[in-house]
Each structure stands twice: as C-alpha cells, then as structure tokens.
Tab-separated table of C-alpha atoms in Angstrom:
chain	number	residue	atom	x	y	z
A	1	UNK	CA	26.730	2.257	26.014
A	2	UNK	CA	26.983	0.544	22.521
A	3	UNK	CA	29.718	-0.666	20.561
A	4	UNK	CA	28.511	1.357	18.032
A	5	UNK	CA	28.215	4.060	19.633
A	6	UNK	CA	31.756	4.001	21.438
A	7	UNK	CA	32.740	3.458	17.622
A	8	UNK	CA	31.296	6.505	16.096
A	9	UNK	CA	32.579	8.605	19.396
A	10	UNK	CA	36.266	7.144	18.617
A	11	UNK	CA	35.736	8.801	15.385
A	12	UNK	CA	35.014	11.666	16.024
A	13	UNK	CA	38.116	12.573	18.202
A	14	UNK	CA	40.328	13.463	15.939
A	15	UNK	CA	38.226	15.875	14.443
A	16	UNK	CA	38.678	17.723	17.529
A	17	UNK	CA	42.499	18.663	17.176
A	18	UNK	CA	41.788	19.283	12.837
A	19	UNK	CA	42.261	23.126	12.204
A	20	UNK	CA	39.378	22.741	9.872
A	21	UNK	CA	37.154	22.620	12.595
A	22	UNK	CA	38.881	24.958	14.954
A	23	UNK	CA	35.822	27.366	15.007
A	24	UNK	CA	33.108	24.376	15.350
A	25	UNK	CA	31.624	23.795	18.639
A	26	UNK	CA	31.338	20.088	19.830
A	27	UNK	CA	28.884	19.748	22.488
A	28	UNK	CA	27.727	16.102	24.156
A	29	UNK	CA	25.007	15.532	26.375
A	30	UNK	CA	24.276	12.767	28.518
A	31	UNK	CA	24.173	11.770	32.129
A	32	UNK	CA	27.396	12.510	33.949
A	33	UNK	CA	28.352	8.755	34.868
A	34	UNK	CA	27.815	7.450	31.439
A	35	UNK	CA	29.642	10.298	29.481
A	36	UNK	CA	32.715	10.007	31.970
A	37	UNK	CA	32.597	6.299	31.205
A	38	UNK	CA	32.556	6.955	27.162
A	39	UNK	CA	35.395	9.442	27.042
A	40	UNK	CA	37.860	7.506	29.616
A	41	UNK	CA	37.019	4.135	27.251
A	42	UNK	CA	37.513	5.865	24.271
A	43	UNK	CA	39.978	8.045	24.891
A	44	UNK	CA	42.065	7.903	28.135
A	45	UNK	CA	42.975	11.385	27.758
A	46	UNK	CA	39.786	12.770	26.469
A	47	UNK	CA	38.429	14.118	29.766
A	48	UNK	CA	41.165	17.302	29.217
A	49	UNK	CA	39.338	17.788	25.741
A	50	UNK	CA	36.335	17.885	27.093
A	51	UNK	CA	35.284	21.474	29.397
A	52	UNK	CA	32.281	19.451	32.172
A	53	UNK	CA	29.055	21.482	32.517
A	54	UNK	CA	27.406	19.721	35.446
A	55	UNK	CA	23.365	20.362	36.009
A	56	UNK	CA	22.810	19.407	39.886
A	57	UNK	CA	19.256	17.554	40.369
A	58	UNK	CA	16.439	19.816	41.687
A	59	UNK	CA	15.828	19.915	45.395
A	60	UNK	CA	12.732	19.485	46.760
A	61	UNK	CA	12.264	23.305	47.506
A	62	UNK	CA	12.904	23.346	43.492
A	63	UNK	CA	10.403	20.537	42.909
A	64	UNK	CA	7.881	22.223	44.442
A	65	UNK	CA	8.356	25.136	42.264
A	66	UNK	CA	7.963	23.471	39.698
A	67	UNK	CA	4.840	22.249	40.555
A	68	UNK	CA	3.534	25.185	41.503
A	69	UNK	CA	3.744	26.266	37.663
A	70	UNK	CA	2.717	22.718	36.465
A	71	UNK	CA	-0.342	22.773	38.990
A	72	UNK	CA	-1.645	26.897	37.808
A	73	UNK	CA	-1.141	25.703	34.122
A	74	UNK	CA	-4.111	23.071	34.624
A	75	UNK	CA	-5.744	25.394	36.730
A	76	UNK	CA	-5.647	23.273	40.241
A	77	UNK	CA	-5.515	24.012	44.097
A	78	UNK	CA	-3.548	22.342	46.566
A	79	UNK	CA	-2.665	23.303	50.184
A	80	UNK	CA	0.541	23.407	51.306
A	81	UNK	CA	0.296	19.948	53.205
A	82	UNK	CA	-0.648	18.707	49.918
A	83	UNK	CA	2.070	20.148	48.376
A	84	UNK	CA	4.289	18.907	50.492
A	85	UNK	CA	2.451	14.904	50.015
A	86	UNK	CA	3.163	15.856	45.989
A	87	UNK	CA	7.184	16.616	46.211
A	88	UNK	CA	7.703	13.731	48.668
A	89	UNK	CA	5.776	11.343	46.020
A	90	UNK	CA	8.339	12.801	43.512
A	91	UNK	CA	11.574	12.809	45.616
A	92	UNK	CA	10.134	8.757	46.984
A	93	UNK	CA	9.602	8.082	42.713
A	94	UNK	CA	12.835	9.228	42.029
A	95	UNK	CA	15.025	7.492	45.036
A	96	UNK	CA	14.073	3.813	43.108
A	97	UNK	CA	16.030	5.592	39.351
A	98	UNK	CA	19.323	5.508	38.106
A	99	UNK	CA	18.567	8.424	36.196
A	100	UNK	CA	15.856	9.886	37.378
A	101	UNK	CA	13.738	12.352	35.157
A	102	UNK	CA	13.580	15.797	37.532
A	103	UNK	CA	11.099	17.851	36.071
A	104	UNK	CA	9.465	14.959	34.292
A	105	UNK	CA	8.465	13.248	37.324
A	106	UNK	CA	6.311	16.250	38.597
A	107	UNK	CA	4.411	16.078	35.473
A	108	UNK	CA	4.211	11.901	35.532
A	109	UNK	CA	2.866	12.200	39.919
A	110	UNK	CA	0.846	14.765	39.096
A	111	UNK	CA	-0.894	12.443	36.378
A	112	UNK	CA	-1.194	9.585	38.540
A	113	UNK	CA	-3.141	12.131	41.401
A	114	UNK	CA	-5.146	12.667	38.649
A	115	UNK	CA	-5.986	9.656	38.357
A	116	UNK	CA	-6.851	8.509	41.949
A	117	UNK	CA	-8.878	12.318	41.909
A	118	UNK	CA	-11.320	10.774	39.471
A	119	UNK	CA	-11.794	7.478	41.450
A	120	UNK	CA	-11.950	9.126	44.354
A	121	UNK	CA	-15.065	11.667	42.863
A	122	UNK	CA	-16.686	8.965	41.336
A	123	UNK	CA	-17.483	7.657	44.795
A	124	UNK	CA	-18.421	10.916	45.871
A	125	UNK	CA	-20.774	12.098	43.387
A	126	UNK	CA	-23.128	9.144	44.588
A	127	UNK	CA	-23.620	10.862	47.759
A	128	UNK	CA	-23.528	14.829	46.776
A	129	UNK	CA	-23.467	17.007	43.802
A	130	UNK	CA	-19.920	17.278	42.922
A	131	UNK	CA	-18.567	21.701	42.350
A	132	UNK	CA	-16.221	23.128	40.314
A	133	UNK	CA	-13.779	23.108	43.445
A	134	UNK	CA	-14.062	19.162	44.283
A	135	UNK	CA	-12.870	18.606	40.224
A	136	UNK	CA	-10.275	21.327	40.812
A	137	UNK	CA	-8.487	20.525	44.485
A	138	UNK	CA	-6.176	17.727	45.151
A	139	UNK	CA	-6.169	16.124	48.377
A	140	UNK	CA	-3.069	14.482	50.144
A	141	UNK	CA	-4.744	11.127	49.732
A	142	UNK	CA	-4.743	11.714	45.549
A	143	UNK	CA	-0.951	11.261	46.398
A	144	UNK	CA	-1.046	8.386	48.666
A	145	UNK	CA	1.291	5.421	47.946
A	146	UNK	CA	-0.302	2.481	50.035
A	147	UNK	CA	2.421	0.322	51.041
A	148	UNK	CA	2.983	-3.510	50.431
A	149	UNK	CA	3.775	-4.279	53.797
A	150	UNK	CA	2.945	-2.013	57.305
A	151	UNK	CA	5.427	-1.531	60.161
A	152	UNK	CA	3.071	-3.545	62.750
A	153	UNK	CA	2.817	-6.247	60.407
A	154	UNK	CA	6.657	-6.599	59.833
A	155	UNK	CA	7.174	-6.336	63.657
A	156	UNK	CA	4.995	-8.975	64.367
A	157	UNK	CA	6.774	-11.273	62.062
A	158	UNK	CA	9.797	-10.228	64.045
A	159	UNK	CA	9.171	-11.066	67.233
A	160	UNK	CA	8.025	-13.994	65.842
A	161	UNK	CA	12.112	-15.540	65.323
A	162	UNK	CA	12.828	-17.457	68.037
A	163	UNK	CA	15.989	-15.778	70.243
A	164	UNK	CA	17.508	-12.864	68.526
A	165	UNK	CA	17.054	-10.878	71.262
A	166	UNK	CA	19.998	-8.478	70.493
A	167	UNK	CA	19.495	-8.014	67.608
A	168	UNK	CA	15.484	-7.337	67.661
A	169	UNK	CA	16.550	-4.200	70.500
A	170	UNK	CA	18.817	-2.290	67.980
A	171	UNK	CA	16.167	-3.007	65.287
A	172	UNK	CA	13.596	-1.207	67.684
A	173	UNK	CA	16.122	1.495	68.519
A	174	UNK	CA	15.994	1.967	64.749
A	175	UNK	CA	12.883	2.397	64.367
A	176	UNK	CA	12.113	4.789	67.181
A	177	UNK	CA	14.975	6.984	65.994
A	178	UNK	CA	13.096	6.977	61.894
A	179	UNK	CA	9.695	7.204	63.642
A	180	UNK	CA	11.003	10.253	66.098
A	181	UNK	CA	12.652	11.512	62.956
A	182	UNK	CA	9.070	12.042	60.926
A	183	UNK	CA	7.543	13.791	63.925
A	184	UNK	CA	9.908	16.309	64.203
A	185	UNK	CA	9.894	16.486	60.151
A	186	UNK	CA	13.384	15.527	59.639
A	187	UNK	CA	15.484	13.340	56.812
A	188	UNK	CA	13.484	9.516	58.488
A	189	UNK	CA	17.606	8.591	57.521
A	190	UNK	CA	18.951	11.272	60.068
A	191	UNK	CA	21.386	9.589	62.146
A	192	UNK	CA	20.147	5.661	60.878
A	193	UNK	CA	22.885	4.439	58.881
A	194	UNK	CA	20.860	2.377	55.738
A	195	UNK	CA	23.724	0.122	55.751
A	196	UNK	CA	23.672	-2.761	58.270
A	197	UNK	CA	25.787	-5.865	58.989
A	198	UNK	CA	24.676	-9.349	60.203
A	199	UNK	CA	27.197	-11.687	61.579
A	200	UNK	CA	26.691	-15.161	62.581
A	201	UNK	CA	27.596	-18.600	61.869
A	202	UNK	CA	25.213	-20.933	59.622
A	203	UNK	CA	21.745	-21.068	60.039
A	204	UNK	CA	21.531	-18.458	62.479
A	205	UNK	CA	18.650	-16.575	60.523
A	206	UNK	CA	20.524	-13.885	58.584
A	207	UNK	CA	18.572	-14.683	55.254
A	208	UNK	CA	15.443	-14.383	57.083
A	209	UNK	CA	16.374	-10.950	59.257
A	210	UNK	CA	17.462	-9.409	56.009
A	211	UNK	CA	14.890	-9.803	54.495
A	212	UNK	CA	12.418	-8.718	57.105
A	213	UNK	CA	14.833	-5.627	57.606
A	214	UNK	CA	13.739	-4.776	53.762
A	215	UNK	CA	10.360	-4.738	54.907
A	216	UNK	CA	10.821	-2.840	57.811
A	217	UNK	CA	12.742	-0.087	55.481
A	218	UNK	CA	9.997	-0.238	53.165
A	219	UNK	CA	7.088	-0.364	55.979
A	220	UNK	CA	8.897	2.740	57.222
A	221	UNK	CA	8.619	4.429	53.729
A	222	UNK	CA	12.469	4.723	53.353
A	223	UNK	CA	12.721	2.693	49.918
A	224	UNK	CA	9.452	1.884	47.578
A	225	UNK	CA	9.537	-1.643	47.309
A	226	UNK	CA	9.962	-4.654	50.120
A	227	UNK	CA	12.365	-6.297	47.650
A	228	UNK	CA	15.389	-8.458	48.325
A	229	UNK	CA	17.898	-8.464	45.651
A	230	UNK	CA	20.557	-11.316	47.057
A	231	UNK	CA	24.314	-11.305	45.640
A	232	UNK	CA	27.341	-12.982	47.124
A	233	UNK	CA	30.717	-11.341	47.755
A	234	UNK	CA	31.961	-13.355	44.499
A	235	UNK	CA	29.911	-10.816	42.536
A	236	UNK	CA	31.763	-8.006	43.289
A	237	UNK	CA	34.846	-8.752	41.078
A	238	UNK	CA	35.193	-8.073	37.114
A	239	UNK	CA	37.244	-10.489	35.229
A	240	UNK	CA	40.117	-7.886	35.479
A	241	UNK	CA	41.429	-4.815	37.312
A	242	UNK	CA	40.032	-1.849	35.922
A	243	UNK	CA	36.409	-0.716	34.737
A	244	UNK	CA	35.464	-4.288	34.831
A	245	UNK	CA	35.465	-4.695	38.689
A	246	UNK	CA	33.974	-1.212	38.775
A	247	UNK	CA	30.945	-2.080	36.432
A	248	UNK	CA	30.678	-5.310	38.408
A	249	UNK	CA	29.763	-3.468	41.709
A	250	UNK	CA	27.873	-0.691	39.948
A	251	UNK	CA	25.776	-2.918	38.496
A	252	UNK	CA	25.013	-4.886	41.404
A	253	UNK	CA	24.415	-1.944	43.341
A	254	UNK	CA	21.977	-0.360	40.604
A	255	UNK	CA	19.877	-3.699	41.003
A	256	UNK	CA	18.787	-2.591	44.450
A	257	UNK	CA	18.071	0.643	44.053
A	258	UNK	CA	14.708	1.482	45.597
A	259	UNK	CA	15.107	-2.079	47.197
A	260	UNK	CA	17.280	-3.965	49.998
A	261	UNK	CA	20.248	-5.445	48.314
A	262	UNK	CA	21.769	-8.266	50.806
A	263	UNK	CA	24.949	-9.669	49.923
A	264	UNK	CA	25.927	-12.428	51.726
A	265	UNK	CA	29.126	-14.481	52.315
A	266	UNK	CA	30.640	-10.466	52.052
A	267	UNK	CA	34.305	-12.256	52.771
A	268	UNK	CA	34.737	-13.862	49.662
A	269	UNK	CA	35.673	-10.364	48.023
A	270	UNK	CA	38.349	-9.897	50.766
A	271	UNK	CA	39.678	-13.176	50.053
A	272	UNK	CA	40.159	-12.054	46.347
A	273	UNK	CA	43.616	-12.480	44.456
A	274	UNK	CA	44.928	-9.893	41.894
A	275	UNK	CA	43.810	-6.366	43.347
A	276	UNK	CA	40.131	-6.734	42.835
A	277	UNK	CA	39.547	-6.552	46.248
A	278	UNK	CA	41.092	-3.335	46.818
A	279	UNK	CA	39.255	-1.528	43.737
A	280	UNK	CA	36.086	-3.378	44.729
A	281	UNK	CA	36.515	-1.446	48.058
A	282	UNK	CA	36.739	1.873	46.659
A	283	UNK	CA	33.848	1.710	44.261
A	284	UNK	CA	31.700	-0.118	47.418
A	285	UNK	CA	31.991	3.288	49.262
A	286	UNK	CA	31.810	5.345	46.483
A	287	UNK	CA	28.096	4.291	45.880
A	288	UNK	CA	27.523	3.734	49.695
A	289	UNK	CA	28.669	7.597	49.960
A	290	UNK	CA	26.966	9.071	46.270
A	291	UNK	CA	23.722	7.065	47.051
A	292	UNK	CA	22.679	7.094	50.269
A	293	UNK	CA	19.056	6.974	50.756
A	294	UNK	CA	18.287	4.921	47.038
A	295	UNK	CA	19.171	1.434	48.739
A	296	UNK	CA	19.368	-0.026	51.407
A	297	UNK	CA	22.251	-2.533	52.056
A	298	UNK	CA	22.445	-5.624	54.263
A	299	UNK	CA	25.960	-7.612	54.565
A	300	UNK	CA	26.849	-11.101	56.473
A	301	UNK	CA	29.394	-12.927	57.215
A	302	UNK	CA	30.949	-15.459	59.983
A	303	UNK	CA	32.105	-12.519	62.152
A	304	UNK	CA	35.999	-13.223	61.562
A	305	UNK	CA	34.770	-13.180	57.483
A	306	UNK	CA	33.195	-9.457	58.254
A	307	UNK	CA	36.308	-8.179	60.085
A	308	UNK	CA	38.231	-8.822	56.848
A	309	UNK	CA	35.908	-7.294	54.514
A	310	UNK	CA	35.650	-4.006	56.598
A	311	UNK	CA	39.653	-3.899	56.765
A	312	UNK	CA	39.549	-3.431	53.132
A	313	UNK	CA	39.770	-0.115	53.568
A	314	UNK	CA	39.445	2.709	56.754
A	315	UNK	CA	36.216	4.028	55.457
A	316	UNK	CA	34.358	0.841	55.133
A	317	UNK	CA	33.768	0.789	59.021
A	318	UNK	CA	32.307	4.357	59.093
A	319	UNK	CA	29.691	3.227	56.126
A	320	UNK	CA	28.180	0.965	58.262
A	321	UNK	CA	25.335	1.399	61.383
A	322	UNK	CA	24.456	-1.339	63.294
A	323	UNK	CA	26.426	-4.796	63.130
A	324	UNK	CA	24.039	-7.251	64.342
A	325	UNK	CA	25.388	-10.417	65.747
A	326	UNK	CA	22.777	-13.506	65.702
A	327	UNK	CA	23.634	-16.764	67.316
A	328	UNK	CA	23.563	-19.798	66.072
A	329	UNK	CA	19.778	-22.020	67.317
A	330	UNK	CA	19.569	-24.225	69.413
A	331	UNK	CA	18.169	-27.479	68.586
A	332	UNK	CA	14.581	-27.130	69.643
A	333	UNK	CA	14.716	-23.756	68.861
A	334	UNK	CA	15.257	-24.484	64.815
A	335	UNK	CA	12.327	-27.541	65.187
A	336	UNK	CA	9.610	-24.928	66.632
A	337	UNK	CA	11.292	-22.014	64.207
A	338	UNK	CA	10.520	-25.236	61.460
A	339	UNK	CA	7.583	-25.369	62.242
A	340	UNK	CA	6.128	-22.286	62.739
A	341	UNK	CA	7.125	-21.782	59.189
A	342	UNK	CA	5.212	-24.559	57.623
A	343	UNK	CA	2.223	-23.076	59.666
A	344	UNK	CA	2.700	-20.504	57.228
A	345	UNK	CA	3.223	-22.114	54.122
A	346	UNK	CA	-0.310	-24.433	55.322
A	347	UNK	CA	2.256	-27.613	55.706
A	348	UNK	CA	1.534	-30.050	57.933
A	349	UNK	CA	5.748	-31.075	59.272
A	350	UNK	CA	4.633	-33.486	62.245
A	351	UNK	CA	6.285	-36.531	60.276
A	352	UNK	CA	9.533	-34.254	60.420
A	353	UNK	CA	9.595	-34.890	63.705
C-alpha cells in the first residue's frame, strides 16, 4: 500500500511473460482486498496473470477447534459453556478488525483469560488452599468482557428525550427481537437490520438518538465499543471516478468498524455531480452486504434528502431496517430537553431562561 511497493510490483510484471522464467513460480500473499487493489493499480490486466487461491476465515465451529488443541497444549480444562464464552470472545475480538488474525486471536483471548485466571485466584487463595484443578480450569467469567455502558442504563437515558415516541417503540421492538434472539441462542442480528435511518428536520434529536443507538448496540453486545464515528454525505466522494471514490467510502466505513458510524446530511452524496454518486452507491452496499455484523450504521436526512439517497440505487432500500422519523420540538419541549442536559453536565442554565 506503498509507492514503493506498487513500484517494485510494476517491476516485476514483465518478468512474468520472459521465457527465462517460464519454469519459475511467482507466488504473492496478502489479504484478498489489498492484493486485488495492487494488481488492478498496477496492472489493469494483471488479475488474468494472476490464478486467486482464496483461504475463507475460520468459523466458529473451526475456532473452537482450534482451541481445543491450543487449550490441551497448556494442559487446561474448560466446559463446554466455557468454550463456547472463549470462541464468542474471539469471533466479538475479531468483528472490531479489518484483517483480523484467525488463529492468532485464539492464542491472544486465551492469554488475556489467563490473565483475569490469576486475578481471579489471587482473591481466592485468601480464603482456601488453592489445587492443581483451580490453576488448571477456566471459568466463563476468565472470558468476560464487562461492557462500557449496560442496556438499562442506555434505556433510561432514552426515555429520558422528550417526545420521540415513535421512534423509542421500534427501538424497543429492536431490542426484544436481539434479546429473544440470545435466549433461543441465535445470530442477536437475526432479522435486526444493523443499518438504521433517522429522518427529521433540524434539531429534532438525530445526533443525540444516534448516538444513544451506538450504545444500545454496544449495551446489547453487538459491536465492542459505544463509539460514534460522525461523517457527512460529502465524505463519500473521491476527487475522481474510479478507485478514489471507492477508497473514500472504504475508508470511512473501516473507521467504524466495531463502532456506530453515523453519517449525517446522507443527501449531499445524491446531490453529487460527475458519477460519484452512482459508484459511491455501489461500494455503500458492497460493504453494507460483505460486512454485516462489524458496524453498525446510522443515516439522516430531511426525509425528502433520504428518499434521494436510497433512489441511488434498488438495493439501497433493502440494506436498511428501521427508518425512524423524529419530529421537530416544540418550544418548551427543547427548554426542559436544555435543561435537563445541563443537569448533566452540573450547569446551572436558569439565566437562559
């Protein structure tokens, strides 16, 4: 992803057609987005050169195979609950990495239990003799990730925005649909769409509800980290047709992973000149479809602004789940919203009034 490098690749393709090196073997490795990129900058027809080899990412039925080995070559016993707490901590690692390491990150959770296994047998040798069994059993809590923020808590900040009422009922029907979705040991993403769309005029609150949806995704254990990474629709365009508008979104996109990525003002891409809107489209579903499950996405708009966007193109509409719509406050409604905010902050806003 270097000058450099894209340098010393351009010179090696023409050792590829030279009958002096007819019975040498050329083989690259690399991850399968950035090699694709290399060849097509490189060489535009260098893909036909090139025979693909793809390696798939382990499943978690494969993770915990692996960690069956890694766990009998330091001599430790888990149940299978605890098994199953060790590949989720691995599959939950690996949803926040571009490129994540697979077999590496068994090794890496399985350190960190470790870890919280000595902490957690410190404590208990103060009140009993510790056994050869306590130092070699993990426990589902040695592979506990305590979370930021708890579903309760983000709830109550919830139903603490004043009207909204619309938009707080499909938020609960979200939530009883993830939290049904655990019970019954399913995907938590099974039939909840990650991708949600907030339409409203100004100062209706869609800054704030994004944000509190990241925290409800993150409460819920869906993405690792509370985060709000915040773009504009502006972003989404290179500086010309081609891989530039394609990095542009990718690497927008990327910055969310394992987070919420909002992008508001969404209709500025559709109002785009040149064709960048079109391309911007395409690669937009391509990571909403390749993806799904890393990020989550929030979009908003002035409704008409949204209606653009998602005419882009016909699979934009099926991308998204719920479309909240938030209405604009009402004048008292925005003082007490005011204020309850600089309750929080520990302002005192009486000589707003």
């Amino acid at each position: 992803d270097t000058n450099e490098g894209k340098r010393a690749f351009r010179a090696m393709i023409p050792y590829l057609a030279d009958p002096e090196y007819k019975r040498t073997v050329f083989i690259g490795a690399g991850y399968t987005h950035e090699l694709n990129e290399l060849v097509r900058d490189v060489d535009p027809g260098g893909e036909r050169r090139f025979v693909s080899v793809p390696f798939a990412d382990y499943s978690p039925e494969q993770f915990g195979q692996i960690a069956d080995t890694m766990l009998k070559a330091n001599k430790l016993t888990v149940s299978d609950d605890v098994k199953k707490a060790l590949v989720d901590r691995v599959v939950r690692k690996q949803r926040s990495m571009k490129n994540p390491g697979n077999a590496g990150d068994v090794e890496v959770v399985i350190g960190l239990a470790r870890e919280k296994q000595r902490t957690r047998l410190a404590e208990l040798g103060k009140t009993k003799k510790l056994t050869h069994e306590d130092f070699d059993t993990l426990t589902v809590a040695d592979f506990k990730v305590e979370n930021a923020v708890t579903v309760d808590s983000v709830w109550a900040e919830i139903d603490k925005l004043k009207g909204l009422e619309s938009a707080k009922a499909q938020l609960r029907d979200m939530q009883y649909l993830i939290e049904l979705n655990k019970q019954l040991g399913e995907d938590p993403l099974s039939g909840v769409e990650p991708y949600l769309i907030l339409d409203g005029p100004a100062g209706s609150g869609k800054s704030t509800l994004a944000g509190l949806i990241g925290k409800l995704f993150a409460a819920n254990d869906i993405v690792p980290s509370a985060d709000l990474v915040k773009g504009v629709g502006g972003d989404l365009t290179g500086g010309f047709i081609g891989n530039s508008t394609v990095l542009a979104v990718r690497k927008l996109f990327e910055s969310g992973w394992g987070k919420t990525l909002f992008i508001d003002e969404i209709g500025a891409l559709a109002n785009a000149v040149g064709g960048y809107e079109q391309q911007a489209a395409k690669e937009i579903l391509t990571q909403l479809e390749n993806n799904r499950g890393k990020f989550i996405l929030v979009i908003a708009d002035y409704p008409h602004n949204i209606d653009k966007f998602l005419a882009l193109d016909a699979g934009l509409p099926r991308r998204f789940g719920a479309r909240l719509s938030l209405e604009g406050m009402t004048g008292s409604a925005a003082a007490e919203q005011l204020q309850t905010q600089l309750k929080t902050l520990k302002l005192d806003g009486d000589h707003l009034a």
